[in-house]
PDB file of C-alpha atoms in Angstrom:
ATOM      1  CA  UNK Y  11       0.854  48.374 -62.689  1.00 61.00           C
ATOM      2  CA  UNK Y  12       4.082  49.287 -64.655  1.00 66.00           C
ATOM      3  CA  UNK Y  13       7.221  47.689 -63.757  1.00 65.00           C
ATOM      4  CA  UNK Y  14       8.626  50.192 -61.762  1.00 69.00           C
ATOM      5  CA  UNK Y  15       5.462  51.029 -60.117  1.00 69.00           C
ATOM      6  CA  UNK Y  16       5.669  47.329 -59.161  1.00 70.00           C
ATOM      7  CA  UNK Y  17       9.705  47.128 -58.193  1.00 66.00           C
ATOM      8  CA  UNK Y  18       9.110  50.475 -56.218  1.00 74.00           C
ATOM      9  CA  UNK Y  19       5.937  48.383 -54.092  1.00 67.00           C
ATOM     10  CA  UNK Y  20       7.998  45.375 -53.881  1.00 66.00           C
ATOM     11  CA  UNK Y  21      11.206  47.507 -52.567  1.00 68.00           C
ATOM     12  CA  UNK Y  22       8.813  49.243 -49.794  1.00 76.00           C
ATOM     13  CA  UNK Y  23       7.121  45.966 -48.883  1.00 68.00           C
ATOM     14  CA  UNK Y  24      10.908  44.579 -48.118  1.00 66.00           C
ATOM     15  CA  UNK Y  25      11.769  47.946 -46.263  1.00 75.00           C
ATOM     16  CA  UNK Y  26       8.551  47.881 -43.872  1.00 76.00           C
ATOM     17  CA  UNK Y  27       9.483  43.795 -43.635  1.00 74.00           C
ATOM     18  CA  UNK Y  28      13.426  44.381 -42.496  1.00 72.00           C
ATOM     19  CA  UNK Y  29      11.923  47.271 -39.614  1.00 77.00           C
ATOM     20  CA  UNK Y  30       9.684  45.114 -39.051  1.00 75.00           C
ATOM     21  CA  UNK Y  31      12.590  42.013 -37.945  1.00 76.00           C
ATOM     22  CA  UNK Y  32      14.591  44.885 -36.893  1.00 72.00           C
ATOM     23  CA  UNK Y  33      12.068  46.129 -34.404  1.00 74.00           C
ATOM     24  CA  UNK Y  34      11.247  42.188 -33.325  1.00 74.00           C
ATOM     25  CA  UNK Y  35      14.959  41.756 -32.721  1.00 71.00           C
ATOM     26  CA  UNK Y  36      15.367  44.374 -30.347  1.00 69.00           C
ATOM     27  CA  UNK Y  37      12.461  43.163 -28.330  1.00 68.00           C
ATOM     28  CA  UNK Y  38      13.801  39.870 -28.458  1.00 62.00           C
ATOM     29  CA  UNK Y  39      17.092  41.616 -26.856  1.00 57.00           C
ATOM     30  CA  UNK Y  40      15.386  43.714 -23.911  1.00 56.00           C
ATOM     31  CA  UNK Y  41      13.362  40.405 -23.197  1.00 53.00           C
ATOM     32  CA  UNK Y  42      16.387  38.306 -22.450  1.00 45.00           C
ATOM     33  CA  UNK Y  43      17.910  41.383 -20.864  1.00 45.00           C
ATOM     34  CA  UNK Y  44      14.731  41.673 -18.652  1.00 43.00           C
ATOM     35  CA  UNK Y  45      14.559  38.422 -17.797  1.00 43.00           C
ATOM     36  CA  UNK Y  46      18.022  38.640 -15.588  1.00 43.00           C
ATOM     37  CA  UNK Y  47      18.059  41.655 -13.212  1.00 41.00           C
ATOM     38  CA  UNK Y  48      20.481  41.811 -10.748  1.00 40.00           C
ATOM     39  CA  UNK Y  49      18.666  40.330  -7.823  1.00 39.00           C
ATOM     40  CA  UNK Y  50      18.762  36.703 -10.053  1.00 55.00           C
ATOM     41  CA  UNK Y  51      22.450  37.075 -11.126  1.00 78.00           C
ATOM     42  CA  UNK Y  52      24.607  34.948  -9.021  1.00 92.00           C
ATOM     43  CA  UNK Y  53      27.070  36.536  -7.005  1.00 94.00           C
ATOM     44  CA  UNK Y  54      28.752  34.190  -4.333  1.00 95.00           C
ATOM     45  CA  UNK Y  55      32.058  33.423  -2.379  1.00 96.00           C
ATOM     46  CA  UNK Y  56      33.692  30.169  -1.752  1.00 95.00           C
ATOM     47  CA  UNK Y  57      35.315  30.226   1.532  1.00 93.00           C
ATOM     48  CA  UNK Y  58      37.878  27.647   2.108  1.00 91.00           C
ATOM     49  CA  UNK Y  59      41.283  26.526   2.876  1.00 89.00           C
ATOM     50  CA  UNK Y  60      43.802  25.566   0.124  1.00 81.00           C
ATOM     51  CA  UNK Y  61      43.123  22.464  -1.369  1.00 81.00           C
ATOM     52  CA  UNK Y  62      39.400  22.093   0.242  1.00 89.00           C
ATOM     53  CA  UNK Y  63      38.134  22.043  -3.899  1.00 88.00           C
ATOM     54  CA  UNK Y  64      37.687  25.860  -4.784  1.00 88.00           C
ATOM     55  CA  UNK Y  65      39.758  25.698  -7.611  1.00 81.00           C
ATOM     56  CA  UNK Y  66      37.823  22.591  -9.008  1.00 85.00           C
ATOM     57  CA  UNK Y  67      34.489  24.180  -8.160  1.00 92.00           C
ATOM     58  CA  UNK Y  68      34.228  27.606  -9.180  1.00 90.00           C
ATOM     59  CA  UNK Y  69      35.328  27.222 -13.038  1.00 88.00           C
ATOM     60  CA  UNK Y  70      31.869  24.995 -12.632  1.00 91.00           C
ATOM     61  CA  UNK Y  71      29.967  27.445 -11.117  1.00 92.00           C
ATOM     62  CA  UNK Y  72      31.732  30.195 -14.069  1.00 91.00           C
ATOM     63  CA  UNK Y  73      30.570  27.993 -16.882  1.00 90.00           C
ATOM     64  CA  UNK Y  74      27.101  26.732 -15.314  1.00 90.00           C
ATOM     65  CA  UNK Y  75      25.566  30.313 -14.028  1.00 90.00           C
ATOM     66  CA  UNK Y  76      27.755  32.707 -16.623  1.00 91.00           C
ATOM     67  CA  UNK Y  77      30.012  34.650 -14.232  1.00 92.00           C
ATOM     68  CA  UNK Y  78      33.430  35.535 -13.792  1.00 93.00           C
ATOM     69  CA  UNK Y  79      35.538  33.581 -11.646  1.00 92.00           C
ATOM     70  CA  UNK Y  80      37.730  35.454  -9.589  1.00 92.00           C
ATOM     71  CA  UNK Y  81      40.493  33.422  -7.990  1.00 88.00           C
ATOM     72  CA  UNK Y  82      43.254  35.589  -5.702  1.00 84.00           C
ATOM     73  CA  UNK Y  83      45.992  32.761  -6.278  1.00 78.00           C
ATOM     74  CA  UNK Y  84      45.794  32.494 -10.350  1.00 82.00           C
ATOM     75  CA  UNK Y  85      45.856  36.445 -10.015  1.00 83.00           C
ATOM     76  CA  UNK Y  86      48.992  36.720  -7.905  1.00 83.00           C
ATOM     77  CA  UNK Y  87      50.649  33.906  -9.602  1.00 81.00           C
ATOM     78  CA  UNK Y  88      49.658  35.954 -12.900  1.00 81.00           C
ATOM     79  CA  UNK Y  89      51.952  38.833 -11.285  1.00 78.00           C
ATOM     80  CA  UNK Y  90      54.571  36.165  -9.904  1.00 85.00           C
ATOM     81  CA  UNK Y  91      55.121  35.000 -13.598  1.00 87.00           C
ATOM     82  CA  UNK Y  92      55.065  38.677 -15.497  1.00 83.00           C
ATOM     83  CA  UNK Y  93      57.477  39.209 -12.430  1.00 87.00           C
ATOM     84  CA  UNK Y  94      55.993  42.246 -11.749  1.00 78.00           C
ATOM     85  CA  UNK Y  95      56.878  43.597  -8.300  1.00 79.00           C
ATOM     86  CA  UNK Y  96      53.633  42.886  -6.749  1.00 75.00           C
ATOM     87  CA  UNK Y  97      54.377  39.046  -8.287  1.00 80.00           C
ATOM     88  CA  UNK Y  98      58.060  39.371  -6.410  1.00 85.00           C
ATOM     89  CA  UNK Y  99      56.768  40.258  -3.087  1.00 81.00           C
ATOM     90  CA  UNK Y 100      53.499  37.987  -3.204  1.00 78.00           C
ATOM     91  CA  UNK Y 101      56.291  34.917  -3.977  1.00 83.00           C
ATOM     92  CA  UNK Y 102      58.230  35.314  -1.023  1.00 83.00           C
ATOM     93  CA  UNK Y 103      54.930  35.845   1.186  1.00 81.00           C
ATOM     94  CA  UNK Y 104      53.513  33.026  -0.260  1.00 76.00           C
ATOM     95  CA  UNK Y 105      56.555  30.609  -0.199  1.00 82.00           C
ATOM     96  CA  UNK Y 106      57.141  31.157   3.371  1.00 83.00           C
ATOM     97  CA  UNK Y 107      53.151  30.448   4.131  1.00 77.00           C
ATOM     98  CA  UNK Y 108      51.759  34.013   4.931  1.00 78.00           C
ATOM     99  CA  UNK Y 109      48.889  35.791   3.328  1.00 71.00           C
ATOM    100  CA  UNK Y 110      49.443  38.407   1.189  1.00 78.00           C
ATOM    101  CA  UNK Y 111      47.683  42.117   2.282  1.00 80.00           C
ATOM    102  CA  UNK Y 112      44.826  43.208   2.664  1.00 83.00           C
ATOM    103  CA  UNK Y 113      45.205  46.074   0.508  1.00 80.00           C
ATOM    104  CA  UNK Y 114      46.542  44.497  -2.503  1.00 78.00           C
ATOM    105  CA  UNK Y 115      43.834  41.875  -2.047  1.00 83.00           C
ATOM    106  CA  UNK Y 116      41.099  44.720  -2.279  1.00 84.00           C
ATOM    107  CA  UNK Y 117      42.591  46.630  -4.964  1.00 81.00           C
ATOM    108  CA  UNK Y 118      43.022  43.373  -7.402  1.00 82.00           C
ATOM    109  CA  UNK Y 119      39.480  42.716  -6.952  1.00 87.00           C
ATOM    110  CA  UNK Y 120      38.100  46.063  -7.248  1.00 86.00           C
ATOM    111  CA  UNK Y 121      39.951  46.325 -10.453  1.00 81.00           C
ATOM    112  CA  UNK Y 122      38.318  42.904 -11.659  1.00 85.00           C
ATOM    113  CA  UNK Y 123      35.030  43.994 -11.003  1.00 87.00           C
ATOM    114  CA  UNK Y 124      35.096  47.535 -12.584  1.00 87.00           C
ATOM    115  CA  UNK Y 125      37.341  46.301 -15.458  1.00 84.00           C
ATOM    116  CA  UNK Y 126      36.624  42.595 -16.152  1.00 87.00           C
ATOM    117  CA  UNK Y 127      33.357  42.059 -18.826  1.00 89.00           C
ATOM    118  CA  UNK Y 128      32.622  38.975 -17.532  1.00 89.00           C
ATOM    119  CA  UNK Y 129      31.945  40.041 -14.069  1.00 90.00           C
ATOM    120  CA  UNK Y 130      28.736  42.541 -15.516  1.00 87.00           C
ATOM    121  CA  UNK Y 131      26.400  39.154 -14.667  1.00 87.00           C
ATOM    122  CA  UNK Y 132      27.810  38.225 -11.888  1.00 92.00           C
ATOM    123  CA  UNK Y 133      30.569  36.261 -10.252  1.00 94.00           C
ATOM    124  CA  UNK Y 134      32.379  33.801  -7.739  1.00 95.00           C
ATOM    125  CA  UNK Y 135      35.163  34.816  -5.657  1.00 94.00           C
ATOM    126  CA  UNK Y 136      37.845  32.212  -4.734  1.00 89.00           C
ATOM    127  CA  UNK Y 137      40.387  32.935  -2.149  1.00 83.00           C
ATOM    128  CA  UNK Y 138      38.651  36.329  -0.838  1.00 90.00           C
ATOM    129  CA  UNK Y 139      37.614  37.734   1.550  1.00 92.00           C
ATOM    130  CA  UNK Y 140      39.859  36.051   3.845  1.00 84.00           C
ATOM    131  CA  UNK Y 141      40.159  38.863   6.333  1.00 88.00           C
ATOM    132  CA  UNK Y 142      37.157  41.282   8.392  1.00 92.00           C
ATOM    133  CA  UNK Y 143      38.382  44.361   6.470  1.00 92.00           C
ATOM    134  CA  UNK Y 144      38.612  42.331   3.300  1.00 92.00           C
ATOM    135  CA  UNK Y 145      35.057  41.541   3.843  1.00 95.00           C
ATOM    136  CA  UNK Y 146      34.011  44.976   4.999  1.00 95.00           C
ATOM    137  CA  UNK Y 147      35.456  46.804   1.914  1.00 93.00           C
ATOM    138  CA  UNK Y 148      33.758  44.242  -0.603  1.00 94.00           C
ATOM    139  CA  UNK Y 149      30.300  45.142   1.328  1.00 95.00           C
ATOM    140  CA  UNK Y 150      30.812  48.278   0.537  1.00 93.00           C
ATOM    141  CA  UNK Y 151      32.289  47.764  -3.501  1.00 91.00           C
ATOM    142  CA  UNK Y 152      28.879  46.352  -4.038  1.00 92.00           C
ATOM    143  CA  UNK Y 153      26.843  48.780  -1.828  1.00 92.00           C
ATOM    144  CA  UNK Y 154      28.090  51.836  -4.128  1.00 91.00           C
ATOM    145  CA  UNK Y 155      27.113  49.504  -7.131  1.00 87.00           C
ATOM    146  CA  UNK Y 156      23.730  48.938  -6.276  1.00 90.00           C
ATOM    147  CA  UNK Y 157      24.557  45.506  -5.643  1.00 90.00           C
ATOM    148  CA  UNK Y 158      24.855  42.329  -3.208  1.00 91.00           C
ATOM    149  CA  UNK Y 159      26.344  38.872  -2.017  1.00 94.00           C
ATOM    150  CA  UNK Y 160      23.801  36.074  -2.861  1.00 93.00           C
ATOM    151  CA  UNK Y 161      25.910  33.544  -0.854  1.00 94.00           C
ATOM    152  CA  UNK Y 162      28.565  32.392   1.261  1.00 96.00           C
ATOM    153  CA  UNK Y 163      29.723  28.694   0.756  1.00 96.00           C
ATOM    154  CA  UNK Y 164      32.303  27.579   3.134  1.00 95.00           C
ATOM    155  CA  UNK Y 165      33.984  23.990   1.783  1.00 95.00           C
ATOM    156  CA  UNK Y 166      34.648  22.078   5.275  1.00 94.00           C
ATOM    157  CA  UNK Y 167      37.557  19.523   5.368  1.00 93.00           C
ATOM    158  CA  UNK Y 168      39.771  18.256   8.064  1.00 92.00           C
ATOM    159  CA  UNK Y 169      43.679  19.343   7.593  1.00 91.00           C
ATOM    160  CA  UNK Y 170      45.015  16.639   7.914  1.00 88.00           C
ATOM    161  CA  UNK Y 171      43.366  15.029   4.450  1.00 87.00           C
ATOM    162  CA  UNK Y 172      44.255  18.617   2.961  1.00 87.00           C
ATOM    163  CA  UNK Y 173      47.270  17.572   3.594  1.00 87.00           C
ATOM    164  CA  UNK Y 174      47.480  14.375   2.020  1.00 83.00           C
ATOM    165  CA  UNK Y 175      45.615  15.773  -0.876  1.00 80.00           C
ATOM    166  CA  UNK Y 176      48.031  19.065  -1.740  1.00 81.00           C
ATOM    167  CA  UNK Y 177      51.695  17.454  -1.179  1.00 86.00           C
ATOM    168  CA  UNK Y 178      50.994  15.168  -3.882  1.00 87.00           C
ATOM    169  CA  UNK Y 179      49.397  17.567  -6.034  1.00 86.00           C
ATOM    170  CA  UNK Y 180      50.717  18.421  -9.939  1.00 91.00           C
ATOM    171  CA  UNK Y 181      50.121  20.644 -11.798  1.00 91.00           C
ATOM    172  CA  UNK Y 182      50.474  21.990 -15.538  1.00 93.00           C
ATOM    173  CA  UNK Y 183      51.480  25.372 -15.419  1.00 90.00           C
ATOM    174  CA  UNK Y 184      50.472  26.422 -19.065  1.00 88.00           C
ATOM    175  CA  UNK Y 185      46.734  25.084 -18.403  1.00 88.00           C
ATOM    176  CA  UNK Y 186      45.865  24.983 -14.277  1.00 83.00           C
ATOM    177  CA  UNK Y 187      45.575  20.908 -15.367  1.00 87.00           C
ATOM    178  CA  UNK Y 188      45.660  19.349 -12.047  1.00 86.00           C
ATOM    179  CA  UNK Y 189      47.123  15.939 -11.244  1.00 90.00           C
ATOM    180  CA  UNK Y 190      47.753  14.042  -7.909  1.00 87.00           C
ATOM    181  CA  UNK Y 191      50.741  11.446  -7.575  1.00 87.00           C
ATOM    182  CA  UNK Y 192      48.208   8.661  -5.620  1.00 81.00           C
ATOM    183  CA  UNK Y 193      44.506   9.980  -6.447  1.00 78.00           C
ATOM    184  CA  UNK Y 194      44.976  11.175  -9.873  1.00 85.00           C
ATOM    185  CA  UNK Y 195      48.631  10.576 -11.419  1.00 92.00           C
ATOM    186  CA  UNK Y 196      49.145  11.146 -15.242  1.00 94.00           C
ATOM    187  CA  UNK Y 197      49.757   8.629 -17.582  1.00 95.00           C
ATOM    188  CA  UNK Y 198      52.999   9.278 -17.634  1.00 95.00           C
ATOM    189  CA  UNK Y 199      55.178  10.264 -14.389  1.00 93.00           C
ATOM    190  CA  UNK Y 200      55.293  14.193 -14.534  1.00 95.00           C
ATOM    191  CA  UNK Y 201      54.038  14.708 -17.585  1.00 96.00           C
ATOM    192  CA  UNK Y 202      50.898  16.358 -18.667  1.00 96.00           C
ATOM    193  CA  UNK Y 203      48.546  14.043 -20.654  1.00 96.00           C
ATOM    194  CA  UNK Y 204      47.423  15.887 -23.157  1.00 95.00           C
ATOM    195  CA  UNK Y 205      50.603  18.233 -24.347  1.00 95.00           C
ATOM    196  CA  UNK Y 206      53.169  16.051 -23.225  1.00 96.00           C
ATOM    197  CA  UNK Y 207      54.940  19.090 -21.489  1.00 95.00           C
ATOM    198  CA  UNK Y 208      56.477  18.330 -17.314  1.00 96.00           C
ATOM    199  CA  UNK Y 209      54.336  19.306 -14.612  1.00 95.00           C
ATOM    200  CA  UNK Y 210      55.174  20.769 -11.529  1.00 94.00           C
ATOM    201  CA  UNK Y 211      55.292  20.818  -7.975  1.00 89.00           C
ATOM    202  CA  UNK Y 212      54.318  24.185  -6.433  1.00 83.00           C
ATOM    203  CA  UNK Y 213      56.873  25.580  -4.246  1.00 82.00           C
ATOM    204  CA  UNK Y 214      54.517  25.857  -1.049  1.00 78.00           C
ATOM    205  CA  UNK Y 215      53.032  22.304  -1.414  1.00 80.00           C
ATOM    206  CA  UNK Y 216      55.132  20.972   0.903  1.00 84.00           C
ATOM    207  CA  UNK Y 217      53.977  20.046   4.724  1.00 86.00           C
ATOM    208  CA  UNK Y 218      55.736  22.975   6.640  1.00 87.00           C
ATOM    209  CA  UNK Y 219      54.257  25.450   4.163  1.00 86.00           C
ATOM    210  CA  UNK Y 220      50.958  23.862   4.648  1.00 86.00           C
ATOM    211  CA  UNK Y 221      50.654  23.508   8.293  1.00 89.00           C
ATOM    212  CA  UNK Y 222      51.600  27.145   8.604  1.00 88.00           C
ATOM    213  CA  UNK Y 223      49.247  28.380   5.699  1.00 86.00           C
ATOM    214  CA  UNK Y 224      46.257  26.320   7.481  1.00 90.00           C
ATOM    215  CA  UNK Y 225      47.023  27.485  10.924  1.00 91.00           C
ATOM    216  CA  UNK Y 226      47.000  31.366   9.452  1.00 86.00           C
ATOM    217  CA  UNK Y 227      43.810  30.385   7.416  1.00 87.00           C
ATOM    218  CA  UNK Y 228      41.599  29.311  10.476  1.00 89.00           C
ATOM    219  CA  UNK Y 229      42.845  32.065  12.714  1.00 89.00           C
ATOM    220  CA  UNK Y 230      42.314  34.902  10.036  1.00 84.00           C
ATOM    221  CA  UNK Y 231      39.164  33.433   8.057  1.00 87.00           C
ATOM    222  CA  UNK Y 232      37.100  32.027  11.394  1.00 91.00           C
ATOM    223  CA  UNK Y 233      36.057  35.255  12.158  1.00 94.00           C
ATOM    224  CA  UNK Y 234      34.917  35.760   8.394  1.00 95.00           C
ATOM    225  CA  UNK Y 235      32.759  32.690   8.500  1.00 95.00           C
ATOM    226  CA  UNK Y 236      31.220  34.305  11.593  1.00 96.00           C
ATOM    227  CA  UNK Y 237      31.019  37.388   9.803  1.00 97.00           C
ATOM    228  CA  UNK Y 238      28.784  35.946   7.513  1.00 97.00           C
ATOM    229  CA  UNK Y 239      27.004  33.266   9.352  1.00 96.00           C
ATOM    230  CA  UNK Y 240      25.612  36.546  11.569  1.00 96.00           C
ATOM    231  CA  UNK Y 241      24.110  37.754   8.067  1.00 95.00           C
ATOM    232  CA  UNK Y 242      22.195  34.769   6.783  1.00 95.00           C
ATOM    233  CA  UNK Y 243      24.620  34.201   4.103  1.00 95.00           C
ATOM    234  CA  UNK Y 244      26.782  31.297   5.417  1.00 96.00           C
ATOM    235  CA  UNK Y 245      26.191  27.461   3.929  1.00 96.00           C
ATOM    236  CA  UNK Y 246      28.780  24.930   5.072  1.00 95.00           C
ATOM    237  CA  UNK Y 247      29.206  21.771   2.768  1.00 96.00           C
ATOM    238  CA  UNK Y 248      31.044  18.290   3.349  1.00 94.00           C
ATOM    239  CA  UNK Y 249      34.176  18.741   0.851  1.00 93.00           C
ATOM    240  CA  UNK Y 250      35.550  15.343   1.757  1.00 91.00           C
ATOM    241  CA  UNK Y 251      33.112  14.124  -0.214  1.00 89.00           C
ATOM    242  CA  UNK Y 252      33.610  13.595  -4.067  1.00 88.00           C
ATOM    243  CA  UNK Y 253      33.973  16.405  -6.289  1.00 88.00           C
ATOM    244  CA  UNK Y 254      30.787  15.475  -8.554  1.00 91.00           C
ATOM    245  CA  UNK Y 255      28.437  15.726  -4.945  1.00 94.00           C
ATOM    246  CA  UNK Y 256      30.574  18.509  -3.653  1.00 94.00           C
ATOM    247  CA  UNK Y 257      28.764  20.141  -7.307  1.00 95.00           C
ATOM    248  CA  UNK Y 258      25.154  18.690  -6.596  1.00 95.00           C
ATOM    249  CA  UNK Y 259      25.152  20.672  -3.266  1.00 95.00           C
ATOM    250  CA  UNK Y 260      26.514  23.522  -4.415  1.00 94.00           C
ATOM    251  CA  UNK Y 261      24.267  23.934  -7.577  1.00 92.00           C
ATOM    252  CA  UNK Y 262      21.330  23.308  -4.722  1.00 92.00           C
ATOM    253  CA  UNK Y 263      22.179  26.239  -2.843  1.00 92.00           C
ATOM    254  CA  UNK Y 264      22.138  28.468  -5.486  1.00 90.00           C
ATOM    255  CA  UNK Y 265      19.041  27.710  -7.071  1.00 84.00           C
ATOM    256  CA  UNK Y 266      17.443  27.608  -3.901  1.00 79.00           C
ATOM    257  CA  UNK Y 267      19.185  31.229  -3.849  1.00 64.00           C
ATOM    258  CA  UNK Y 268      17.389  31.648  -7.017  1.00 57.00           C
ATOM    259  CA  UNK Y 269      13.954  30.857  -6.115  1.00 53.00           C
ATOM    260  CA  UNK Y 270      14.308  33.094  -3.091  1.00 56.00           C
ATOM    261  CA  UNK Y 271      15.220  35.952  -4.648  1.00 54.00           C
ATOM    262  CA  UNK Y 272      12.523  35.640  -7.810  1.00 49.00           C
TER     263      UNK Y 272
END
């Protein structure tokens, strides 16, 4: 065989190989793809009032099960600090221990879910529905998407350790970093351990604020519990206990989820 006979065999033996990986690839691709339909991608709330551990939990539940994590208060205190006028009004709402309404609720998540990538496999919702028509009008976001809640997961706590646990909460606003003066204090007295930069005190963690928050947050999410509890979705768990079995609970309701729904 002459040389370039041979160089032109070699060059179509390399083509037919890199289809070949090409073509193996893809599969590869549709496989994975395959292997998570929608029924097996988590989609769950955590119900709970403030303080009761969503805010630890849910960036666990993000990072374990690939979902986004959509929490109401980081969204309006996103809008608070751009001082948009959505972040203007939600301040005073939220600083004088109301709940902000249900439309602008709605329409902040909807956006998330058509708009955010990281909601396509899924996600957990922190801080909504907190209201019936909340509740209602995410039934029927998902319904026109072909989709459904896996779970309800209500953390359970007595106020008056929420209480306890929120007034003496800190917090580093450039991270989320939480601290607690008795529980969990920082190295150093208002200051965040790893940047060095002060931590704060948010302006409705005091006990007036809280009393009134938790007194609106029974009266208007109760009936939301129910609301779910009447469709098989509703899981209560002890959130007095520590955070690390507060997890081991959780992550056993949702693979027991799982195993249901394969």
């Amino acid at each position: 065989m002459a040389p370039s006979d041979e160089l032109e065999y070699l060059k179509s033996l390399v083509a037919q190989l890199n289809d070949k990986i090409h073509a193996l690839e893809e599969k590869a691709k549709a496989a994975v793809s395959a292997s998570k339909t929608p029924a097996q991608q988590l989609r769950t709330i955590l119900i709970g009032p403030p303080g009761a551990g969503k805010g630890t939990q849910a960036p666990r539940i993000r990072d374990e099960f690939c979902v986004c994590h959509l929490a109401t208060g980081d969204l309006l205190r996103e809008q608070i600090t751009k001082q948009t006028e959505l972040g203007k009004m939600a301040k005073k709402i939220m600083d004088a221990g109301e709940l902000v309404s249900d439309e602008v609720m709605v329409n902040m998540i909807k956006d998330q879910l058509e708009n955010n990538k990281a909601c396509k496999n899924g996600f957990v919702l922190d801080g909504f529905p907190r209201t019936i028509p909340q509740a209602e009008k995410l039934d029927a976001m998902l319904g026109s998407r072909g989709e459904k809640l896996d779970s309800v997961v209500e953390l359970v706590i007595p106020d008056q350790l929420l209480i306890s646990r929120i007034t003496g909460r800190l917090i580093h606003p450039g991270s989320g970093r939480t601290y607690h003066k008795e529980f969990q204090p920082p190295r150093k007295p208002m200051t965040d351990d790893v940047t060095g930069e002060p931590l704060i005190q948010r302006s409705d963690d005091n006990v007036a604020t809280l009393t009134k928050r938790l007194t609106t947050y029974h009266k208007q999410t109760g009936p939301v519990v129910d609301y779910y509890k009447n469709k098989g979705l509703w899981v209560g768990l002890d959130a007095a206990q520590s955070p690390n079995l507060v997890w081991e609970n959780l992550r056993k309701v949702f693979q027991q989820g799982s195993a249901k729904s394969s």
